[in-house]
Amino acid sequence: MGTGPAGDATRHGTRWGPMAGALVTSLGTLAALASLTWTHAFGLDSTIIIQDGNATFSSSQITADDAAFGMAPVRLGDGTWKNVLRAGFATATLNGLCISKTETVAGLVKYTIKLTAGDGTAALESRANNAALDVTSLRGAGINLQGSTQIGQASTDLTTAPGAAPYLANPFAVPQTWDGGFYGPGSTGPNAYSATGNGGHTNGQGYTGIDATRGTLNAAYGHLWQAQVSGDITLPNLTIKVLPFTDSIGFNANGTQNTTPDGIDDRSCWTEARQGTYPK
Amino acid sequence: MPRSDPHLPGQLSVGHQRLVVVLAVLAVAAAAIVLPGPGDDARGQAFSSAYQPFACDQPGSSDPQQRRQEIQLDNGAGDFNAAGRMHPCLAGVRWHLQSGNVATSSTTPAIGQIRTAYGRKFPDTVFYAAAGSRTDLYQLAFSGLQFCTGDTTPIGACAPAGTTDIQLYADSTDAPGPKSAANYRLTIDPDQAITIGGSGVWTEVLATANSSFTVPVAELPTATHLACALVGGTARGGFLGIGGTCELSASDFAGDLAQWLGGGENYTLLGVNLDLYYLVTHRQNPSDPYTQIPVDGSGNPLNSIQLPNTTISVS
């Protein structure tokens, strides 16, 4: 557990008083959990949490068994659907992990919450089972897919969990039927599919993917919409920081650094990775 | 503690600020680590519920995998009679792979190299996951597709390092319905050369008839434009029927006479333009591609697709 959360937030103007104890306690609980193996610690169901797209992530290396990448629709809070690329791994080992998210309150106050984990070495020290990342952009200095790789399957047909046959069907949970829209079967509202057909069995048509035996991503970062781990996760030295939003570092479209604000926090995982700094 | 921090202009009460921070911390923690609650033998010659657990079905059919596509793989000699078969449930989304210029008449620069290639008209109707099918696709099998990584790698005619432009994307726009409500383009944009297949790995695709690649005429068996034209290819450049380039489409290449690219030689690629609906990498002449992964001599899975310095984006 780092000293960042209370320290940074306090330093920049929030008086904590009695709340500080509660916050430190909650963060302390998170850190304590992080130092152990997280096994359904929160008891949450597989509820999809959709963010507004301003979360970023980075890692020095992600090595995954039974990796797959597939297009998937996710429901936004307003009931519409957004297409994202879902990266799923039966087992992922990581050298460092950084996840940051900027929150805007009342359209004025912006904070960036930053989570980092890693042992500071080149070792693959973090581990997650049945992990999935929903991204709209992903950059890797090296993306290697090993073994037999397929491209063009429906995302429903990708196999990752549990990492060996017999595999689970549709581990990415891509809608496989015409369900009548956002409000459920028989209702109206936005649907993940453009039309129905095949007796309502849409089967993931139109959502394409890549299925690999093993995948390695070196120096990876990107824009994250959601992260899920349905199995165990171990995150050594988890640190959570609350940072006031700062944006003096931007990037041109070609990736060249400049001083034009780009709406992404200077200390976000994305900006730091663009500058060559990755969590280890 | 100072209250005048410019990042916290004070519109919120202290209590609200605390609440915001706590909720934000919990939000990112939950977003980072959401813990939700929650398929024998592969035998790649037949469907296996262990390896293809998703029901790619058609209501009313007694076959729960009615729409799953069987693809018999090549045996490494152009016969397409390997024991191994793939059984994908196809998305129906077209992937596009392009590099160089297939219509070039110049034999330089090269964009890559290919070793051994075969083709055939795919004999079966190709079904998509839910609706639609087509009967006009071709199956191409090749080994050792390598794009140029430097001006001498893998061949001397390569373009300088970093100048080989490769486009690889999937576009849902022309996919048949039902499909994603909103169209998307999934772009895999490498800064430099990528490897698909590579040494020792076989790659097979289901591609459209007009998918093509271009090689130097000088590397064809008789090194003449006539050899190119005999299989329906398009010869360009050269002089008096010698030299220049030969563009071979999938439909050209599927003819018997085109089997001469299967001689185990390396061929210089001047341009590639593929529209494909399925791609699979596998070892030579597999009997069960679902369990016999391509391996090197030490038993390690080969890097069958390598994307150095690559940005993947959804738009």
CSV table of N, CA, C and O in Angstrom, one decimal, chain B residues 50-136:
chain,number,residue,atom,x,y,z
B,50,ALA,N,-16.0,-30.3,-27.1
B,50,ALA,CA,-15.0,-29.9,-26.1
B,50,ALA,C,-14.2,-28.7,-26.7
B,50,ALA,O,-13.9,-27.8,-26.0
B,51,TYR,N,-14.0,-28.7,-28.0
B,51,TYR,CA,-13.2,-27.7,-28.6
B,51,TYR,C,-14.1,-26.6,-29.4
B,51,TYR,O,-13.6,-25.5,-29.7
B,52,GLN,N,-15.3,-27.0,-29.7
B,52,GLN,CA,-16.2,-26.0,-30.3
B,52,GLN,C,-17.5,-26.0,-29.6
B,52,GLN,O,-18.5,-26.5,-30.0
B,53,PRO,N,-17.5,-25.5,-28.3
B,53,PRO,CA,-18.6,-25.7,-27.5
B,53,PRO,C,-19.8,-24.8,-27.8
B,53,PRO,O,-20.9,-25.1,-27.5
B,54,PHE,N,-19.6,-23.7,-28.6
B,54,PHE,CA,-20.7,-22.8,-28.9
B,54,PHE,C,-21.6,-23.4,-29.9
B,54,PHE,O,-21.2,-24.0,-30.9
B,55,ALA,N,-22.9,-23.4,-29.7
B,55,ALA,CA,-23.9,-23.9,-30.6
B,55,ALA,C,-24.1,-23.0,-31.7
B,55,ALA,O,-24.9,-22.0,-31.6
B,56,CYS,N,-23.5,-23.2,-32.8
B,56,CYS,CA,-23.6,-22.4,-34.1
B,56,CYS,C,-24.8,-23.0,-34.8
B,56,CYS,O,-24.6,-23.7,-35.8
B,57,ASP,N,-26.0,-22.7,-34.3
B,57,ASP,CA,-27.1,-23.5,-34.7
B,57,ASP,C,-28.0,-22.8,-35.7
B,57,ASP,O,-27.9,-21.6,-36.0
B,58,GLN,N,-29.0,-23.6,-36.2
B,58,GLN,CA,-30.1,-23.1,-37.0
B,58,GLN,C,-31.3,-23.7,-36.5
B,58,GLN,O,-31.5,-24.9,-36.6
B,59,PRO,N,-32.2,-22.9,-35.9
B,59,PRO,CA,-33.4,-23.4,-35.3
B,59,PRO,C,-34.2,-24.3,-36.3
B,59,PRO,O,-34.3,-23.9,-37.5
B,60,GLY,N,-34.7,-25.4,-35.9
B,60,GLY,CA,-35.4,-26.3,-36.7
B,60,GLY,C,-34.5,-27.4,-37.3
B,60,GLY,O,-35.0,-28.5,-37.7
B,61,SER,N,-33.2,-27.2,-37.2
B,61,SER,CA,-32.3,-28.3,-37.7
B,61,SER,C,-32.0,-29.3,-36.5
B,61,SER,O,-31.9,-28.8,-35.4
B,62,SER,N,-31.9,-30.5,-36.8
B,62,SER,CA,-31.6,-31.5,-35.8
B,62,SER,C,-30.1,-31.4,-35.4
B,62,SER,O,-29.7,-32.0,-34.4
B,63,ASP,N,-29.3,-30.7,-36.3
B,63,ASP,CA,-27.9,-30.6,-36.0
B,63,ASP,C,-27.7,-29.3,-35.2
B,63,ASP,O,-27.9,-28.2,-35.7
B,64,PRO,N,-27.2,-29.4,-34.0
B,64,PRO,CA,-27.0,-28.2,-33.2
B,64,PRO,C,-25.8,-27.4,-33.6
B,64,PRO,O,-25.6,-26.3,-33.1
B,65,GLN,N,-25.1,-27.9,-34.6
B,65,GLN,CA,-24.0,-27.1,-35.2
B,65,GLN,C,-24.2,-26.9,-36.7
B,65,GLN,O,-23.2,-26.9,-37.4
B,66,GLN,N,-25.4,-26.7,-37.0
B,66,GLN,CA,-25.8,-26.7,-38.5
B,66,GLN,C,-24.9,-25.7,-39.3
B,66,GLN,O,-24.6,-25.9,-40.4
B,67,ARG,N,-24.7,-24.5,-38.6
B,67,ARG,CA,-24.0,-23.5,-39.4
B,67,ARG,C,-22.5,-23.4,-39.2
B,67,ARG,O,-21.8,-22.5,-39.7
B,68,ARG,N,-22.0,-24.3,-38.5
B,68,ARG,CA,-20.5,-24.4,-38.3
B,68,ARG,C,-19.9,-24.9,-39.6
B,68,ARG,O,-20.3,-25.8,-40.2
B,69,GLN,N,-18.8,-24.2,-40.0
B,69,GLN,CA,-18.2,-24.5,-41.3
B,69,GLN,C,-17.0,-25.5,-41.1
B,69,GLN,O,-16.1,-25.2,-40.4
B,70,GLU,N,-17.1,-26.6,-41.9
B,70,GLU,CA,-15.9,-27.5,-41.9
B,70,GLU,C,-15.0,-27.1,-43.0
B,70,GLU,O,-15.4,-26.8,-44.1
B,71,ILE,N,-13.7,-27.0,-42.7
B,71,ILE,CA,-12.7,-26.6,-43.6
B,71,ILE,C,-11.5,-27.6,-43.6
B,71,ILE,O,-10.8,-27.7,-42.6
B,72,GLN,N,-11.4,-28.4,-44.6
B,72,GLN,CA,-10.4,-29.4,-44.7
B,72,GLN,C,-9.1,-28.7,-45.1
B,72,GLN,O,-9.0,-27.9,-46.0
B,73,LEU,N,-8.0,-29.0,-44.4
B,73,LEU,CA,-6.8,-28.3,-44.5
B,73,LEU,C,-5.9,-29.0,-45.6
B,73,LEU,O,-6.1,-30.2,-45.9
B,74,ASP,N,-4.9,-28.2,-46.1
B,74,ASP,CA,-4.0,-28.8,-47.1
B,74,ASP,C,-3.0,-29.7,-46.4
B,74,ASP,O,-2.7,-29.6,-45.2
B,75,ASN,N,-2.5,-30.7,-47.2
B,75,ASN,CA,-1.6,-31.7,-46.7
B,75,ASN,C,-0.1,-31.2,-46.9
B,75,ASN,O,0.8,-32.0,-46.6
B,76,GLY,N,0.1,-30.0,-47.3
B,76,GLY,CA,1.4,-29.6,-47.6
B,76,GLY,C,1.9,-29.8,-49.0
B,76,GLY,O,3.0,-29.4,-49.3
B,77,ALA,N,1.0,-30.4,-49.8
B,77,ALA,CA,1.4,-30.7,-51.2
B,77,ALA,C,0.3,-30.2,-52.2
B,77,ALA,O,0.3,-30.5,-53.3
B,78,GLY,N,-0.6,-29.4,-51.7
B,78,GLY,CA,-1.6,-28.8,-52.6
B,78,GLY,C,-2.8,-29.7,-52.8
B,78,GLY,O,-3.7,-29.4,-53.7
B,79,ASP,N,-2.9,-30.8,-52.1
B,79,ASP,CA,-4.1,-31.7,-52.3
B,79,ASP,C,-5.3,-31.4,-51.4
B,79,ASP,O,-6.4,-31.9,-51.6
B,80,PHE,N,-5.1,-30.6,-50.4
B,80,PHE,CA,-6.2,-30.2,-49.5
B,80,PHE,C,-6.9,-31.4,-49.0
B,80,PHE,O,-8.1,-31.4,-48.9
B,81,ASN,N,-6.1,-32.4,-48.7
B,81,ASN,CA,-6.7,-33.6,-48.1
B,81,ASN,C,-6.1,-34.1,-46.8
B,81,ASN,O,-6.1,-35.3,-46.5
B,82,ALA,N,-5.7,-33.1,-46.0
B,82,ALA,CA,-5.1,-33.4,-44.7
B,82,ALA,C,-6.3,-34.0,-43.9
B,82,ALA,O,-7.4,-33.7,-44.1
B,83,ALA,N,-5.9,-34.9,-42.9
B,83,ALA,CA,-6.9,-35.4,-42.0
B,83,ALA,C,-7.5,-34.3,-41.2
B,83,ALA,O,-8.7,-34.4,-40.8
B,84,GLY,N,-6.7,-33.3,-40.9
B,84,GLY,CA,-7.2,-32.2,-40.0
B,84,GLY,C,-8.1,-31.3,-40.7
B,84,GLY,O,-8.0,-30.9,-41.8
B,85,ARG,N,-9.1,-30.9,-39.9
B,85,ARG,CA,-10.1,-30.0,-40.3
B,85,ARG,C,-10.4,-28.9,-39.3
B,85,ARG,O,-10.3,-29.2,-38.1
B,86,MET,N,-10.7,-27.8,-39.7
B,86,MET,CA,-11.2,-26.7,-38.8
B,86,MET,C,-12.7,-26.6,-38.8
B,86,MET,O,-13.3,-27.0,-39.8
B,87,HIS,N,-13.3,-26.1,-37.7
B,87,HIS,CA,-14.7,-26.1,-37.6
B,87,HIS,C,-15.1,-24.7,-37.1
B,87,HIS,O,-15.8,-24.6,-36.0
B,88,PRO,N,-14.8,-23.6,-37.7
B,88,PRO,CA,-15.2,-22.3,-37.2
B,88,PRO,C,-16.7,-22.0,-37.4
B,88,PRO,O,-17.3,-22.4,-38.3
B,89,CYS,N,-17.2,-21.1,-36.5
B,89,CYS,CA,-18.5,-20.5,-36.7
B,89,CYS,C,-18.1,-19.1,-37.2
B,89,CYS,O,-17.6,-18.3,-36.4
B,90,LEU,N,-18.4,-18.8,-38.4
B,90,LEU,CA,-17.8,-17.6,-39.1
B,90,LEU,C,-18.6,-16.4,-38.8
B,90,LEU,O,-19.8,-16.4,-39.0
B,91,ALA,N,-17.9,-15.3,-38.5
B,91,ALA,CA,-18.6,-14.0,-38.3
B,91,ALA,C,-19.2,-13.4,-39.5
B,91,ALA,O,-20.1,-12.6,-39.4
B,92,GLY,N,-18.6,-13.7,-40.7
B,92,GLY,CA,-19.1,-13.1,-41.9
B,92,GLY,C,-18.6,-11.7,-42.1
B,92,GLY,O,-19.1,-11.0,-43.0
B,93,VAL,N,-17.6,-11.4,-41.4
B,93,VAL,CA,-16.9,-10.0,-41.5
B,93,VAL,C,-15.7,-10.2,-42.4
B,93,VAL,O,-14.9,-11.1,-42.2
B,94,ARG,N,-15.5,-9.3,-43.3
B,94,ARG,CA,-14.4,-9.4,-44.2
B,94,ARG,C,-13.2,-8.7,-43.6
B,94,ARG,O,-13.2,-7.6,-43.1
B,95,TRP,N,-12.1,-9.5,-43.7
B,95,TRP,CA,-10.8,-8.9,-43.3
B,95,TRP,C,-10.0,-8.6,-44.5
B,95,TRP,O,-10.1,-9.3,-45.5
B,96,HIS,N,-9.2,-7.5,-44.4
B,96,HIS,CA,-8.5,-7.0,-45.6
B,96,HIS,C,-7.0,-6.9,-45.2
B,96,HIS,O,-6.6,-6.3,-44.2
B,97,LEU,N,-6.2,-7.6,-46.0
B,97,LEU,CA,-4.7,-7.5,-45.8
B,97,LEU,C,-4.1,-7.0,-47.1
B,97,LEU,O,-4.3,-7.6,-48.2
B,98,GLN,N,-3.4,-5.9,-47.0
B,98,GLN,CA,-2.8,-5.3,-48.2
B,98,GLN,C,-1.4,-4.8,-47.9
B,98,GLN,O,-1.2,-4.2,-46.8
B,99,SER,N,-0.5,-5.0,-48.8
B,99,SER,CA,0.8,-4.4,-48.7
B,99,SER,C,1.3,-4.3,-50.1
B,99,SER,O,1.1,-5.2,-51.0
B,100,GLY,N,2.1,-3.2,-50.4
B,100,GLY,CA,2.7,-3.0,-51.7
B,100,GLY,C,1.6,-2.8,-52.7
B,100,GLY,O,0.5,-2.4,-52.4
B,101,ASN,N,1.9,-3.0,-54.0
B,101,ASN,CA,1.0,-2.7,-55.1
B,101,ASN,C,0.9,-3.9,-56.0
B,101,ASN,O,1.9,-4.2,-56.7
B,102,VAL,N,-0.2,-4.5,-56.0
B,102,VAL,CA,-0.4,-5.8,-56.8
B,102,VAL,C,-0.3,-5.4,-58.3
B,102,VAL,O,-0.1,-6.3,-59.2
B,103,ALA,N,-0.6,-4.2,-58.7
B,103,ALA,CA,-0.6,-3.8,-60.1
B,103,ALA,C,0.7,-3.2,-60.6
B,103,ALA,O,0.8,-2.6,-61.7
B,104,THR,N,1.7,-3.4,-59.8
B,104,THR,CA,3.0,-2.8,-60.1
B,104,THR,C,3.6,-3.6,-61.4
B,104,THR,O,3.4,-4.8,-61.5
B,105,SER,N,4.4,-2.8,-62.1
B,105,SER,CA,5.1,-3.5,-63.2
B,105,SER,C,6.6,-3.6,-62.9
B,105,SER,O,7.4,-4.1,-63.7
B,106,SER,N,7.0,-3.1,-61.7
B,106,SER,CA,8.4,-3.0,-61.4
B,106,SER,C,8.7,-4.2,-60.4
B,106,SER,O,7.9,-4.5,-59.5
B,107,THR,N,9.8,-4.8,-60.5
B,107,THR,CA,10.2,-5.9,-59.7
B,107,THR,C,10.9,-5.5,-58.4
B,107,THR,O,11.3,-6.3,-57.6
B,108,THR,N,10.9,-4.2,-58.2
B,108,THR,CA,11.4,-3.6,-56.9
B,108,THR,C,10.6,-2.5,-56.5
B,108,THR,O,10.1,-1.8,-57.4
B,109,PRO,N,10.4,-2.1,-55.2
B,109,PRO,CA,11.0,-3.0,-54.2
B,109,PRO,C,10.0,-4.1,-53.8
B,109,PRO,O,8.8,-4.1,-54.2
B,110,ALA,N,10.5,-5.1,-53.2
B,110,ALA,CA,9.7,-6.2,-52.7
B,110,ALA,C,9.1,-5.8,-51.4
B,110,ALA,O,9.6,-4.9,-50.7
B,111,ILE,N,8.0,-6.4,-51.0
B,111,ILE,CA,7.3,-6.2,-49.7
B,111,ILE,C,7.4,-7.4,-48.8
B,111,ILE,O,7.1,-7.3,-47.7
B,112,GLY,N,7.9,-8.5,-49.4
B,112,GLY,CA,8.0,-9.7,-48.6
B,112,GLY,C,8.3,-10.9,-49.4
B,112,GLY,O,8.7,-10.8,-50.6
B,113,GLN,N,8.1,-12.0,-48.8
B,113,GLN,CA,8.5,-13.3,-49.4
B,113,GLN,C,7.5,-14.3,-49.0
B,113,GLN,O,6.9,-14.3,-47.9
B,114,ILE,N,7.2,-15.2,-49.9
B,114,ILE,CA,6.3,-16.4,-49.7
B,114,ILE,C,7.0,-17.6,-50.1
B,114,ILE,O,7.8,-17.6,-51.1
B,115,ARG,N,6.8,-18.7,-49.4
B,115,ARG,CA,7.4,-20.0,-49.8
B,115,ARG,C,6.3,-21.0,-49.9
B,115,ARG,O,5.6,-21.3,-48.9
B,116,THR,N,6.1,-21.5,-51.0
B,116,THR,CA,5.2,-22.6,-51.3
B,116,THR,C,3.7,-22.1,-51.1
B,116,THR,O,3.3,-21.7,-50.0
B,117,ALA,N,3.0,-22.1,-52.2
B,117,ALA,CA,1.6,-21.7,-52.0
B,117,ALA,C,0.7,-22.6,-52.9
B,117,ALA,O,1.1,-23.0,-54.0
B,118,TYR,N,-0.5,-22.9,-52.4
B,118,TYR,CA,-1.4,-23.6,-53.2
B,118,TYR,C,-2.8,-23.0,-53.1
B,118,TYR,O,-3.0,-22.2,-52.2
B,119,GLY,N,-3.6,-23.3,-54.1
B,119,GLY,CA,-5.0,-22.7,-54.0
B,119,GLY,C,-6.0,-23.7,-54.6
B,119,GLY,O,-5.6,-24.5,-55.4
B,120,ARG,N,-7.2,-23.5,-54.2
B,120,ARG,CA,-8.3,-24.2,-54.8
B,120,ARG,C,-9.6,-23.5,-54.7
B,120,ARG,O,-9.7,-22.6,-53.7
B,121,LYS,N,-10.5,-23.7,-55.5
B,121,LYS,CA,-11.9,-23.2,-55.3
B,121,LYS,C,-12.5,-24.0,-54.2
B,121,LYS,O,-12.5,-25.2,-54.2
B,122,PHE,N,-12.9,-23.3,-53.1
B,122,PHE,CA,-13.5,-24.0,-52.0
B,122,PHE,C,-14.7,-24.8,-52.4
B,122,PHE,O,-15.6,-24.2,-53.0
B,123,PRO,N,-14.7,-26.1,-52.2
B,123,PRO,CA,-15.7,-26.9,-52.8
B,123,PRO,C,-17.1,-26.8,-52.2
B,123,PRO,O,-18.1,-27.2,-52.8
B,124,ASP,N,-17.2,-26.2,-51.0
B,124,ASP,CA,-18.5,-26.3,-50.3
B,124,ASP,C,-19.0,-24.9,-50.1
B,124,ASP,O,-18.3,-23.9,-50.2
B,125,THR,N,-20.3,-24.8,-49.9
B,125,THR,CA,-21.0,-23.5,-49.5
B,125,THR,C,-20.4,-23.1,-48.1
B,125,THR,O,-20.3,-23.9,-47.2
B,126,VAL,N,-20.0,-21.8,-48.1
B,126,VAL,CA,-19.5,-21.3,-46.8
B,126,VAL,C,-20.6,-20.6,-46.1
B,126,VAL,O,-21.3,-19.6,-46.6
B,127,PHE,N,-20.9,-21.0,-44.9
B,127,PHE,CA,-22.0,-20.5,-44.1
B,127,PHE,C,-21.5,-19.5,-43.1
B,127,PHE,O,-20.5,-19.7,-42.4
B,128,TYR,N,-22.3,-18.4,-42.9
B,128,TYR,CA,-22.0,-17.5,-41.8
B,128,TYR,C,-22.7,-18.0,-40.5
B,128,TYR,O,-23.6,-18.8,-40.6
B,129,ALA,N,-22.4,-17.3,-39.4
B,129,ALA,CA,-22.9,-17.8,-38.1
B,129,ALA,C,-24.4,-17.9,-38.0
B,129,ALA,O,-25.0,-18.9,-37.4
B,130,ALA,N,-25.1,-16.9,-38.5
B,130,ALA,CA,-26.6,-16.9,-38.3
B,130,ALA,C,-27.4,-17.0,-39.6
B,130,ALA,O,-28.4,-17.6,-39.7
B,131,ALA,N,-26.9,-16.2,-40.6
B,131,ALA,CA,-27.7,-16.2,-41.9
B,131,ALA,C,-26.7,-15.8,-43.0
B,131,ALA,O,-25.7,-15.1,-42.8
B,132,GLY,N,-27.0,-16.3,-44.2
B,132,GLY,CA,-26.2,-15.9,-45.3
B,132,GLY,C,-25.2,-17.0,-45.6
B,132,GLY,O,-24.7,-17.7,-44.7
B,133,SER,N,-24.8,-17.1,-46.8
B,133,SER,CA,-23.7,-18.0,-47.2
B,133,SER,C,-23.2,-17.6,-48.6
B,133,SER,O,-23.8,-16.7,-49.2
B,134,ARG,N,-22.1,-18.2,-49.0
B,134,ARG,CA,-21.6,-17.9,-50.3
B,134,ARG,C,-20.9,-19.1,-50.9
B,134,ARG,O,-20.4,-19.9,-50.1
B,135,THR,N,-20.8,-19.1,-52.2
B,135,THR,CA,-20.2,-20.3,-52.8
B,135,THR,C,-19.0,-19.9,-53.7
B,135,THR,O,-18.6,-20.7,-54.5
B,136,ASP,N,-18.6,-18.7,-53.5
B,136,ASP,CA,-17.6,-18.2,-54.4
B,136,ASP,C,-16.2,-17.9,-53.8
B,136,ASP,O,-15.4,-17.1,-54.3
